Coordinates of C-alpha atoms and ligand atoms in Angstrom, one line a residue:
S1 CA 5.3 -25.9 -8.5
G2 CA 7.7 -27.0 -11.3
S3 CA 8.8 -30.3 -12.0
A4 CA 12.5 -29.5 -11.4
E5 CA 14.2 -31.7 -8.7
A6 CA 14.8 -29.9 -5.5
R7 CA 18.5 -29.4 -4.4
R8 CA 19.1 -30.0 -0.7
Y9 CA 20.9 -27.5 1.8
D10 CA 21.2 -27.3 5.5
A11 CA 19.9 -23.9 5.6
I12 CA 18.3 -21.6 3.0
V13 CA 18.7 -17.6 3.6
V14 CA 16.2 -15.2 1.8
G15 CA 18.0 -12.1 1.0
A16 CA 21.6 -10.8 0.6
G17 CA 21.3 -7.4 2.4
L18 CA 23.1 -6.8 5.6
S19 CA 21.3 -9.4 7.5
G20 CA 21.4 -12.3 4.9
L21 CA 25.3 -11.7 4.5
Y22 CA 25.9 -12.1 8.2
S23 CA 23.5 -15.0 8.4
L24 CA 25.4 -16.7 5.7
H25 CA 28.7 -16.0 7.2
R26 CA 27.6 -17.2 10.5
L27 CA 25.7 -20.5 9.5
R28 CA 28.8 -21.5 7.1
E29 CA 31.2 -21.1 9.9
Q30 CA 29.3 -23.5 11.8
G31 CA 29.7 -26.0 9.1
L32 CA 26.5 -25.7 7.4
R33 CA 25.7 -25.8 3.7
V34 CA 24.1 -22.8 3.1
L35 CA 22.3 -21.2 0.0
V36 CA 21.4 -17.4 -0.1
L37 CA 18.5 -16.6 -2.7
E38 CA 18.7 -12.8 -3.8
A39 CA 16.3 -11.0 -6.2
A40 CA 18.7 -8.5 -7.1
D41 CA 21.9 -8.9 -8.9
N42 CA 24.1 -8.0 -6.3
V43 CA 24.4 -7.8 -2.2
G44 CA 23.1 -4.8 -0.3
G45 CA 19.4 -5.1 0.0
T46 CA 17.8 -1.9 1.0
W47 CA 21.2 -0.3 0.6
L48 CA 21.2 -1.3 -3.0
F49 CA 17.6 -0.2 -4.0
N50 CA 17.4 3.1 -2.0
R51 CA 19.9 5.0 -4.1
Y52 CA 17.9 8.2 -4.5
P53 CA 19.6 11.6 -4.0
G54 CA 20.5 12.3 -0.7
A55 CA 20.1 8.7 0.8
R56 CA 22.1 8.5 3.9
C57 CA 22.2 6.5 7.2
D58 CA 21.0 8.2 10.3
I59 CA 23.3 6.3 12.6
E60 CA 27.0 6.8 12.9
S61 CA 29.1 4.5 10.8
V62 CA 31.3 3.1 13.5
E63 CA 27.9 1.6 15.0
Y64 CA 26.1 1.1 11.8
S65 CA 28.6 -1.6 10.7
Y66 CA 29.3 -5.3 11.6
S67 CA 30.9 -5.7 15.0
F68 CA 31.4 -9.5 14.8
S69 CA 34.7 -9.2 13.0
A70 CA 37.8 -7.3 14.2
E71 CA 39.5 -7.8 11.0
L72 CA 36.4 -6.1 9.0
Q73 CA 36.6 -3.3 11.5
Q74 CA 40.3 -2.8 11.0
E75 CA 40.4 -3.2 7.2
W76 CA 37.5 -0.8 6.3
S77 CA 37.9 2.9 6.6
W78 CA 34.6 5.0 6.9
A79 CA 34.9 8.5 5.3
E80 CA 31.7 9.9 6.8
L81 CA 30.2 10.2 10.1
L82 CA 26.9 9.2 8.9
P83 CA 27.4 7.1 6.0
G84 CA 25.8 7.8 2.6
Q85 CA 24.1 5.1 0.6
P86 CA 27.2 4.7 -1.9
E87 CA 29.5 4.2 1.0
I88 CA 27.2 1.6 2.7
E89 CA 26.8 -0.1 -0.6
A90 CA 30.6 -0.2 -1.1
Y91 CA 31.2 -1.4 2.4
L92 CA 28.6 -4.3 1.9
N93 CA 30.4 -5.4 -1.3
F94 CA 33.6 -5.3 0.5
V95 CA 32.3 -7.5 3.2
A96 CA 30.9 -10.0 0.6
D97 CA 34.3 -10.0 -1.0
R98 CA 36.4 -10.3 2.2
L99 CA 34.2 -13.2 3.7
D100 CA 34.1 -14.8 0.1
L101 CA 30.3 -14.8 0.5
R102 CA 29.2 -14.7 -3.2
R103 CA 29.9 -18.2 -3.9
D104 CA 26.9 -19.3 -1.8
I105 CA 24.7 -16.5 -3.1
R106 CA 22.3 -16.9 -6.1
F107 CA 21.5 -13.5 -7.5
D108 CA 18.5 -12.7 -9.8
T109 CA 16.8 -15.3 -7.9
R110 CA 13.3 -14.3 -6.4
V111 CA 11.6 -16.5 -3.9
V112 CA 7.9 -16.6 -4.7
A113 CA 6.7 -19.5 -2.3
M114 CA 7.9 -21.4 0.5
A115 CA 6.1 -24.4 2.2
F116 CA 6.8 -26.3 5.4
D117 CA 6.7 -30.1 4.7
E118 CA 5.7 -31.6 7.9
E119 CA 6.7 -35.2 7.1
D120 CA 10.2 -34.4 6.2
A121 CA 10.5 -31.4 8.8
S122 CA 12.0 -29.0 6.1
W123 CA 11.0 -26.3 3.8
L124 CA 10.6 -26.4 0.1
V125 CA 11.4 -23.0 -1.6
E126 CA 10.6 -22.1 -4.9
T127 CA 11.8 -19.4 -7.1
A128 CA 10.2 -17.1 -9.8
G129 CA 12.3 -19.3 -12.3
G130 CA 10.7 -22.5 -10.9
E131 CA 13.8 -23.7 -9.1
L132 CA 13.0 -25.7 -6.1
F133 CA 15.3 -25.8 -3.0
V134 CA 14.9 -27.7 0.2
A135 CA 16.3 -27.2 3.7
P136 CA 15.4 -28.0 7.4
F137 CA 15.7 -24.3 8.1
V138 CA 15.0 -21.0 6.5
V139 CA 16.3 -17.6 7.7
A140 CA 14.1 -14.9 6.4
A141 CA 16.5 -11.9 6.0
T142 CA 14.0 -10.1 3.9
G143 CA 14.3 -6.8 5.6
I144 CA 11.7 -4.6 7.4
L145 CA 11.8 -1.6 4.9
S146 CA 12.1 -3.5 1.7
A147 CA 8.6 -4.1 0.3
P148 CA 7.8 -0.9 -1.6
L149 CA 4.3 0.8 -0.9
D150 CA 2.5 1.4 -4.0
P151 CA 1.1 4.9 -3.8
G152 CA -2.0 3.7 -5.4
I153 CA -2.8 7.0 -7.3
P154 CA -5.1 6.6 -10.2
G155 CA -3.7 7.5 -13.6
L156 CA -0.1 6.9 -12.9
D157 CA 0.5 4.8 -16.0
T158 CA -1.0 7.8 -18.1
F159 CA 2.0 10.1 -17.2
D160 CA 4.0 11.2 -20.3
G161 CA 6.9 11.9 -18.1
T162 CA 9.3 9.9 -15.9
V163 CA 8.1 8.1 -12.9
L164 CA 10.9 7.4 -10.2
F165 CA 10.5 5.5 -6.8
S166 CA 13.0 6.4 -4.1
N167 CA 13.1 2.6 -3.1
R168 CA 14.0 1.3 -6.6
F169 CA 16.1 4.3 -7.9
P170 CA 17.8 3.8 -11.3
R171 CA 21.3 2.3 -11.0
E172 CA 22.6 4.7 -13.3
G173 CA 21.1 7.7 -11.3
F174 CA 18.9 10.2 -13.0
D175 CA 19.7 13.7 -14.3
L176 CA 17.1 16.1 -12.9
T177 CA 18.8 19.2 -14.4
G178 CA 16.3 21.4 -16.0
K179 CA 13.3 19.1 -15.1
R180 CA 9.9 20.2 -13.4
V181 CA 9.9 17.6 -10.7
A182 CA 7.5 16.5 -8.0
V183 CA 8.7 14.7 -4.7
V184 CA 5.7 13.0 -3.2
G185 CA 6.1 12.1 0.4
T186 CA 8.0 13.9 3.1
G187 CA 9.0 11.1 5.5
S188 CA 12.6 10.5 6.1
T189 CA 13.4 9.6 2.5
G190 CA 11.6 12.7 1.0
V191 CA 13.3 15.0 3.7
Q192 CA 16.6 13.7 2.7
A193 CA 15.8 14.0 -1.1
I194 CA 14.2 17.3 -1.1
P195 CA 17.1 19.6 -0.6
V196 CA 19.4 17.7 -3.0
V197 CA 16.7 17.5 -5.7
A198 CA 16.0 21.4 -5.3
E199 CA 19.6 22.0 -6.2
Q200 CA 19.3 20.1 -9.4
A201 CA 15.8 20.7 -10.6
E202 CA 14.6 23.5 -12.7
H203 CA 11.5 23.6 -10.2
L204 CA 10.6 21.2 -7.5
Y205 CA 7.0 20.7 -6.1
V206 CA 7.0 19.1 -2.6
F207 CA 3.6 17.2 -2.2
Q208 CA 3.2 16.8 1.6
R209 CA 0.4 14.7 3.2
S210 CA 1.6 14.9 6.5
A211 CA 4.4 17.3 7.7
A212 CA 7.5 16.0 9.4
Y213 CA 9.3 16.8 12.6
T214 CA 13.0 17.1 11.5
L215 CA 16.1 18.1 13.3
P216 CA 19.4 19.2 11.9
S217 CA 21.5 16.2 10.8
P218 CA 25.0 16.1 12.2
A219 CA 26.2 14.7 8.9
R220 CA 29.7 15.6 7.9
P221 CA 32.9 13.8 6.6
Y222 CA 35.2 12.7 9.3
E223 CA 38.0 15.1 9.9
P224 CA 41.5 13.8 8.8
G225 CA 42.7 11.3 11.2
E226 CA 39.2 11.1 13.2
F227 CA 38.2 7.8 11.9
E228 CA 41.7 6.4 12.5
G229 CA 41.3 7.5 16.1
L230 CA 37.8 5.7 16.3
R231 CA 39.1 2.7 14.7
S232 CA 41.7 2.1 17.4
R233 CA 38.9 2.4 20.1
Y234 CA 36.5 -0.2 18.4
D235 CA 36.4 -2.2 21.7
E236 CA 35.3 0.7 23.8
I237 CA 32.8 1.8 21.2
R238 CA 31.2 -1.6 20.8
A239 CA 31.1 -1.8 24.6
A240 CA 29.2 1.4 25.0
Q241 CA 26.9 0.4 22.1
R242 CA 26.0 -2.9 23.6
V243 CA 24.5 -1.3 26.8
A244 CA 22.9 1.5 25.0
H245 CA 19.0 1.4 24.9
V246 CA 18.6 1.8 21.2
G247 CA 22.0 0.0 20.2
A248 CA 23.7 3.1 19.3
A249 CA 25.6 5.2 22.0
R250 CA 27.0 7.9 19.6
T251 CA 25.4 10.0 17.1
S252 CA 22.2 9.1 15.5
A253 CA 18.8 10.1 14.7
F254 CA 17.7 8.8 18.2
S255 CA 20.0 11.1 20.1
V256 CA 17.4 13.6 20.7
L257 CA 15.1 11.1 22.5
V258 CA 17.8 9.6 24.5
D259 CA 19.1 13.2 25.7
M260 CA 15.7 14.6 26.3
A261 CA 15.3 13.1 29.9
G262 CA 18.0 15.3 31.3
F263 CA 16.3 18.6 30.5
P264 CA 13.9 20.9 32.3
A265 CA 10.2 20.6 31.6
L266 CA 8.5 22.6 28.9
R267 CA 5.2 22.9 30.9
T268 CA 6.9 24.8 33.6
A269 CA 9.2 26.8 31.5
S270 CA 8.4 30.6 31.2
R271 CA 7.6 32.1 27.7
E272 CA 11.1 33.6 27.8
E273 CA 13.2 30.3 28.4
R274 CA 11.0 28.9 25.6
L275 CA 11.9 31.5 23.0
R276 CA 15.4 31.5 24.2
A277 CA 15.6 27.8 23.5
V278 CA 14.4 28.1 19.9
E279 CA 16.6 31.2 19.3
E280 CA 19.7 29.3 20.4
R281 CA 18.9 25.8 19.1
G282 CA 16.3 26.3 16.4
V283 CA 13.5 23.6 16.0
L284 CA 15.8 21.4 18.4
G285 CA 15.1 24.0 21.0
A286 CA 11.4 23.2 20.7
L287 CA 11.7 19.5 21.4
Y288 CA 14.5 19.2 23.9
W289 CA 12.4 19.2 27.3
S290 CA 11.9 16.3 29.6
D291 CA 8.1 16.2 29.5
V292 CA 7.4 16.4 25.7
L293 CA 7.0 12.8 25.2
V294 CA 5.0 11.9 28.4
D295 CA 2.8 14.9 29.0
P296 CA 0.3 15.4 26.3
E297 CA -0.1 19.2 27.3
A298 CA 3.8 19.6 27.0
G299 CA 3.7 17.8 23.6
R300 CA 1.1 20.5 22.3
L301 CA 3.3 23.4 23.5
A302 CA 6.3 21.8 21.8
T303 CA 4.4 21.6 18.7
A304 CA 3.5 25.3 18.8
L305 CA 7.0 26.1 19.6
Y306 CA 8.1 24.0 16.6
G307 CA 5.9 26.0 14.6
E308 CA 7.7 29.3 15.8
A309 CA 11.2 27.8 15.3
V310 CA 10.2 27.0 11.6
A311 CA 8.7 30.3 11.0
R312 CA 12.0 31.8 11.9
I313 CA 13.7 29.8 9.0
V314 CA 11.0 29.7 6.4
R315 CA 10.2 33.2 5.2
D316 CA 6.7 32.5 3.7
P317 CA 4.4 32.5 6.4
R318 CA 1.8 30.1 4.9
T319 CA 4.6 27.6 3.6
A320 CA 5.9 27.9 7.1
A321 CA 2.7 27.1 8.7
S322 CA 2.1 24.2 6.4
L323 CA 5.4 22.6 7.5
V324 CA 4.3 22.0 11.1
P325 CA 2.9 18.6 12.0
T326 CA -0.7 18.1 13.4
Y327 CA 0.3 15.1 15.3
P328 CA 2.5 14.9 18.4
F329 CA 6.4 14.7 18.3
G330 CA 7.8 11.2 19.0
C331 CA 5.2 9.0 17.6
K332 CA 7.1 8.3 14.3
R333 CA 10.7 7.5 14.0
P334 CA 12.8 10.6 14.2
I335 CA 14.2 12.3 11.2
I336 CA 17.3 14.4 10.6
D337 CA 17.9 16.5 7.5
V338 CA 20.5 18.7 6.0
G339 CA 19.1 22.0 5.0
Y340 CA 15.3 20.9 4.7
Y341 CA 13.5 24.0 5.9
E342 CA 16.0 26.4 4.2
T343 CA 15.0 24.5 0.9
F344 CA 11.6 26.2 1.1
N345 CA 13.1 29.6 0.8
R346 CA 14.4 28.9 -2.8
D347 CA 12.6 30.4 -5.6
N348 CA 12.4 27.2 -7.4
V349 CA 10.6 25.2 -4.6
T350 CA 7.0 25.1 -4.0
L351 CA 5.3 23.4 -1.1
V352 CA 2.0 21.7 -2.0
D353 CA 0.2 21.1 1.2
L354 CA -2.2 18.2 0.5
R355 CA -4.0 18.9 3.6
A356 CA -5.6 21.9 1.7
G357 CA -6.7 19.3 -1.1
A358 CA -5.5 15.9 -1.9
I359 CA -4.1 14.4 -5.0
E360 CA -6.9 13.4 -7.3
E361 CA -5.1 11.8 -10.1
I362 CA -2.1 11.6 -12.3
T363 CA -2.7 12.9 -15.7
P364 CA -0.4 12.8 -18.8
T365 CA 1.0 16.1 -17.9
G366 CA 1.4 16.0 -14.1
I367 CA -0.6 15.8 -10.9
R368 CA -4.0 17.0 -10.3
T369 CA -5.1 17.9 -6.9
A370 CA -8.4 19.2 -5.4
Q371 CA -6.4 22.6 -5.1
G372 CA -5.1 22.8 -8.7
S373 CA -2.9 21.0 -11.4
Y374 CA 0.9 20.9 -11.4
D375 CA 2.8 20.3 -14.8
L376 CA 5.7 18.0 -14.4
D377 CA 8.5 16.1 -16.1
V378 CA 9.4 13.9 -13.3
I379 CA 7.6 12.4 -10.4
L380 CA 9.6 10.9 -7.7
F381 CA 7.7 8.9 -5.1
A382 CA 9.1 8.6 -1.6
T383 CA 6.0 7.1 -0.4
G384 CA 7.6 4.2 1.9
F385 CA 7.2 0.6 2.5
D386 CA 4.8 -2.0 3.8
A387 CA 7.1 -2.4 6.6
L388 CA 8.0 -5.3 9.0
T389 CA 5.4 -7.7 7.6
G390 CA 5.4 -6.7 3.8
A391 CA 8.2 -8.6 2.4
L392 CA 7.3 -12.1 3.7
S393 CA 3.5 -11.3 3.1
R394 CA 4.4 -11.0 -0.7
I395 CA 5.9 -14.6 -0.6
D396 CA 3.5 -17.4 -0.6
V397 CA 4.9 -18.7 3.0
R398 CA 2.8 -21.7 4.1
G399 CA 3.3 -23.2 7.6
R400 CA 1.5 -26.1 9.4
G401 CA -1.6 -27.2 7.5
G402 CA -1.1 -25.0 4.7
A403 CA -1.6 -21.8 6.6
L404 CA -0.6 -18.6 4.9
L405 CA 1.7 -16.3 6.7
G406 CA 0.3 -13.3 5.0
D407 CA -3.3 -14.2 6.0
L408 CA -2.4 -14.6 9.6
W409 CA -0.7 -11.1 9.7
R410 CA -3.5 -9.6 7.8
D411 CA -6.2 -11.0 10.1
E412 CA -4.3 -10.9 13.6
G413 CA -1.9 -8.1 13.0
P414 CA 2.0 -8.6 13.0
V415 CA 2.2 -11.2 15.7
S416 CA 5.5 -13.1 16.4
Y417 CA 7.2 -14.4 19.4
L418 CA 10.3 -12.3 20.1
G419 CA 10.1 -11.2 16.6
L420 CA 12.3 -14.4 15.8
Q421 CA 9.3 -16.8 14.9
V422 CA 5.8 -17.1 14.1
A423 CA 3.6 -19.8 15.8
G424 CA 2.6 -22.4 13.1
F425 CA 5.8 -21.8 11.1
P426 CA 8.4 -24.3 12.5
N427 CA 12.2 -23.7 11.6
L428 CA 11.3 -20.4 9.9
F429 CA 13.4 -17.7 11.5
T430 CA 12.6 -14.1 10.8
I431 CA 15.4 -11.6 11.4
Q432 CA 13.9 -8.5 12.9
G433 CA 10.3 -9.7 12.7
P434 CA 7.5 -7.7 14.3
G435 CA 7.8 -7.7 18.0
S436 CA 11.6 -7.2 18.1
P437 CA 13.2 -3.9 18.8
S438 CA 14.5 -3.3 15.4
A439 CA 12.2 -0.6 14.1
A440 CA 13.1 1.7 16.9
S441 CA 16.8 0.9 17.2
N442 CA 20.0 0.7 15.5
F443 CA 19.1 -2.0 12.9
L444 CA 22.6 -3.3 12.5
A445 CA 23.1 -4.1 16.3
A446 CA 19.6 -5.6 16.5
M447 CA 20.2 -7.9 13.5
E448 CA 23.6 -9.1 14.7
H449 CA 21.8 -10.2 17.9
H450 CA 19.2 -11.9 15.9
V451 CA 21.5 -13.8 13.6
E452 CA 23.8 -15.0 16.4
W453 CA 20.7 -16.2 18.3
I454 CA 19.2 -18.2 15.3
A455 CA 22.6 -19.6 14.5
N456 CA 22.9 -20.8 18.2
C457 CA 19.5 -22.3 18.0
V458 CA 20.3 -24.1 14.7
A459 CA 23.5 -25.5 16.2
Y460 CA 21.7 -26.9 19.4
L461 CA 19.0 -28.3 17.2
R462 CA 21.7 -30.0 15.0
D463 CA 23.7 -31.2 17.9
G464 CA 20.8 -33.4 18.9
G465 CA 18.3 -31.1 20.5
G466 CA 15.7 -31.9 18.0
S467 CA 14.7 -31.5 14.4
T468 CA 12.0 -28.8 14.6
I469 CA 11.6 -25.7 16.7
E470 CA 8.5 -23.7 16.6
A471 CA 7.0 -20.8 18.8
L472 CA 4.0 -21.7 20.9
P473 CA 0.8 -19.8 20.3
S474 CA 0.5 -18.9 24.2
A475 CA 4.2 -17.6 24.3
Q476 CA 3.4 -15.6 21.2
A477 CA 0.4 -14.1 22.8
E478 CA 2.1 -13.3 25.8
W479 CA 5.0 -11.7 24.1
I480 CA 2.8 -9.4 21.9
D481 CA 1.0 -8.4 25.2
E482 CA 4.3 -7.6 26.8
V483 CA 5.3 -5.5 23.7
L484 CA 2.0 -3.6 23.8
S485 CA 2.1 -3.1 27.4
F486 CA 5.2 -0.8 27.0
V487 CA 3.4 1.5 24.7
T488 CA -0.3 1.5 25.8
G489 CA -1.2 5.1 26.6
S490 CA 2.0 6.6 25.3
V491 CA 2.7 8.9 22.5
L492 CA 3.6 5.9 20.2
V493 CA 0.1 4.9 19.9
H494 CA -1.5 8.3 19.5
P495 CA -4.5 8.1 17.3
D496 CA -3.5 11.0 15.0
C497 CA -0.1 9.1 14.1
N498 CA 0.0 7.1 10.9
S499 CA 3.2 5.5 10.2
W500 CA 5.1 2.3 9.2
W501 CA 5.7 1.8 12.9
N502 CA 2.0 1.0 13.4
G503 CA 1.2 -0.2 9.9
A504 CA -1.4 2.8 9.5
N505 CA 0.6 3.8 6.3
V506 CA -0.7 0.8 4.5
P507 CA -4.3 1.0 3.3
G508 CA -6.1 -1.9 4.9
K509 CA -3.3 -3.0 7.1
K510 CA -4.3 -3.8 10.7
R511 CA -3.1 -1.0 13.0
M512 CA -0.9 -2.4 15.8
Y513 CA 2.3 -1.0 17.2
T514 CA 4.7 -3.9 17.7
T515 CA 8.0 -2.8 18.2
Y516 CA 9.5 -3.9 21.6
V517 CA 10.8 -0.5 23.3
G518 CA 12.1 -2.0 26.4
G519 CA 15.5 -1.5 25.1
L520 CA 18.1 -3.8 23.4
P521 CA 20.1 -4.7 26.2
E522 CA 17.0 -6.2 28.1
Y523 CA 15.7 -7.7 25.0
R524 CA 18.9 -9.5 24.3
R525 CA 18.9 -10.6 27.9
R526 CA 15.4 -12.0 27.7
C527 CA 16.1 -13.7 24.4
D528 CA 19.3 -15.3 25.7
E529 CA 17.6 -16.3 29.0
I530 CA 15.0 -18.0 27.0
A531 CA 17.6 -19.9 24.9
A532 CA 19.4 -21.0 28.0
G533 CA 16.5 -22.0 30.0
G534 CA 16.8 -19.5 32.9
D535 CA 15.6 -20.7 36.2
T536 CA 13.5 -23.5 34.7
G537 CA 16.3 -25.0 33.1
V538 CA 14.1 -25.8 30.0
R539 CA 15.8 -24.4 27.1
Y540 CA 13.9 -22.5 24.4
S541 CA 11.0 -21.9 26.7
G542 CA 7.9 -20.9 24.7
F543 CA 9.1 -22.8 21.9
K544 CA 8.1 -26.5 21.3
I545 CA 11.1 -28.7 20.1
S546 CA 10.5 -31.9 18.6
Ligands
NA7_1 P1 7.6 7.0 5.4 O1 8.4 7.4 6.4 O2 6.6 6.0 5.6 O3 7.2 8.3 4.6 C1 6.3 8.1 3.3 C2 5.8 9.5 3.0 O4 5.0 9.4 1.9 C3 4.9 10.1 4.0 O5 5.1 11.6 4.2 C4 3.6 9.8 3.7 O6 2.6 10.5 4.1 C5 3.7 9.8 2.2 N1 2.8 9.1 1.3 C6 2.5 7.9 1.4 N2 1.7 7.4 0.4 C7 1.1 8.7 0.0 C8 0.3 9.1 -1.2 N3 -0.5 8.1 -1.8 N4 0.0 10.3 -1.4 C9 0.8 11.4 -0.8 N5 1.7 11.1 0.1 C10 1.9 9.7 0.5 O7 8.8 6.3 4.4 P2 10.2 6.7 4.2 O8 10.8 6.1 3.0 O9 10.3 8.2 4.2 O10 10.9 6.3 5.6 C11 10.8 5.0 5.9 C12 12.0 4.7 6.9 O11 13.3 4.4 6.1 C13 12.4 5.7 7.8 O12 11.8 5.8 9.1 C14 13.9 5.4 8.1 O13 13.9 4.4 9.1 C15 14.4 4.7 6.8 P3 1.6 10.2 5.5 O14 2.7 10.5 6.5 O15 1.2 8.6 5.2 O16 0.5 11.1 5.4

């Protein structure tokens, strides 16, 4: 580390995305001297970087926004039901200005290391520029989908054309007009980008390794006066949101999962009923059955029916067949799209099904696969993230005894107590850490609870509760067991399912599904009971305070 003298704060927040902004505000309101360190040159985090064509949130604006301030709610107007990236970026800039947050944020400052000093009970934080900062508390607001996954394809640097990444798309945008473009990846990002890119590019080649289940998005601008009507009912909207399993009670990508339970069983439906469902509701009609997620045979029927629904939209039978997943519905985060399947009927769009021959290398002229070569001007990677643990693993985070957090997660999997702390790393709080509900819920709602829990905990310690708090290894192990108990034997741990939810999208990462799916209300109740002491009266049970 450098020789610069370390500056002292009461708390350091890493990241100025939507979690970091609220953390700063909340801790500052409590009278702490807070510093936010942010690698980028502006606020926004994920919503600053993921500015690819078609980028849009899949949760309704009035629920994917801060609920902690009535003023923010009343002063901001959402234009669209599901906000697009530019609108969310503008909103986060509005919040940063309105709450005067920028004065405590250092931009262009990447944290590369942090180490817990056991004598001083504080963290020493080092930046890429060699600056040092010290604080008793660190809040890692580093995001769950913020560490880009390197596609790891040989020859990438030999390509003569332009390489773009959805998760660090150029600020100024990129004109695809007249270009031969490849989109690699058909997760949520690829599925959003593909219809928009198809309209711009001369020709679009979609490189698909795994097909997606995707349902028609309800995205639309709010009708005139519609948002104003909602704004006057924020109290009611937030109350409904608070008791919703996924932290969203209105329109969201999760709606289908929430509604399914009320429908008849696919297993016992007649052939006629099945066909009528896809006639009336398209691909949705294949999945809206109560038994699809719980009965593997119903799951197989649903996949077959889904294939029939796709074949009604996509004219070329080979392309239609390639667009049908080979894994069950429900084991990946749901995807919604605007005109995805219709896009494959365009003359300028070609689906390259990598299941029939994988990518072998990138050459100066394009992509070579085992089934042929494609000449390209632009390759847009929509290949995803090293989720949940990636961002902190890329920082040299050292806890007690110099143990490295990245090593711990590599060896033991993404362990954590409540998703809020990792044993051995005192006074380091992780917002939306593994083991929390965030990956399978409205990120914003889950985040607000985490920030408030952390802020209350810090207040308790500063009021004389102690100088360090750390998760007990036994509590952490029990928590992970509990998290896993919800999903054991379920579709969520299906062996054919590789996704950021279970880490199987990252080569070499330990496969482990560590999202709490017991619902946000129950999770909040648990966390709050643990903080308050519950029956035992011992506050922060499962943590050691000293
Ligand atoms: P995802 O959901 O992880 O999707 C990434 C896609 O990229 C997926 O189709 C992958 O195929 C594909 N991929 C990844 N690496 C490669 C390589 N090397 N070659 C070919 N294809 C590849 O990321 P997203 O950004 O779409 O979405 C992440 C979340 O952001 C989403 O759930 C929302 O919550 C917001 P695979 O499935 O691994 O075979």
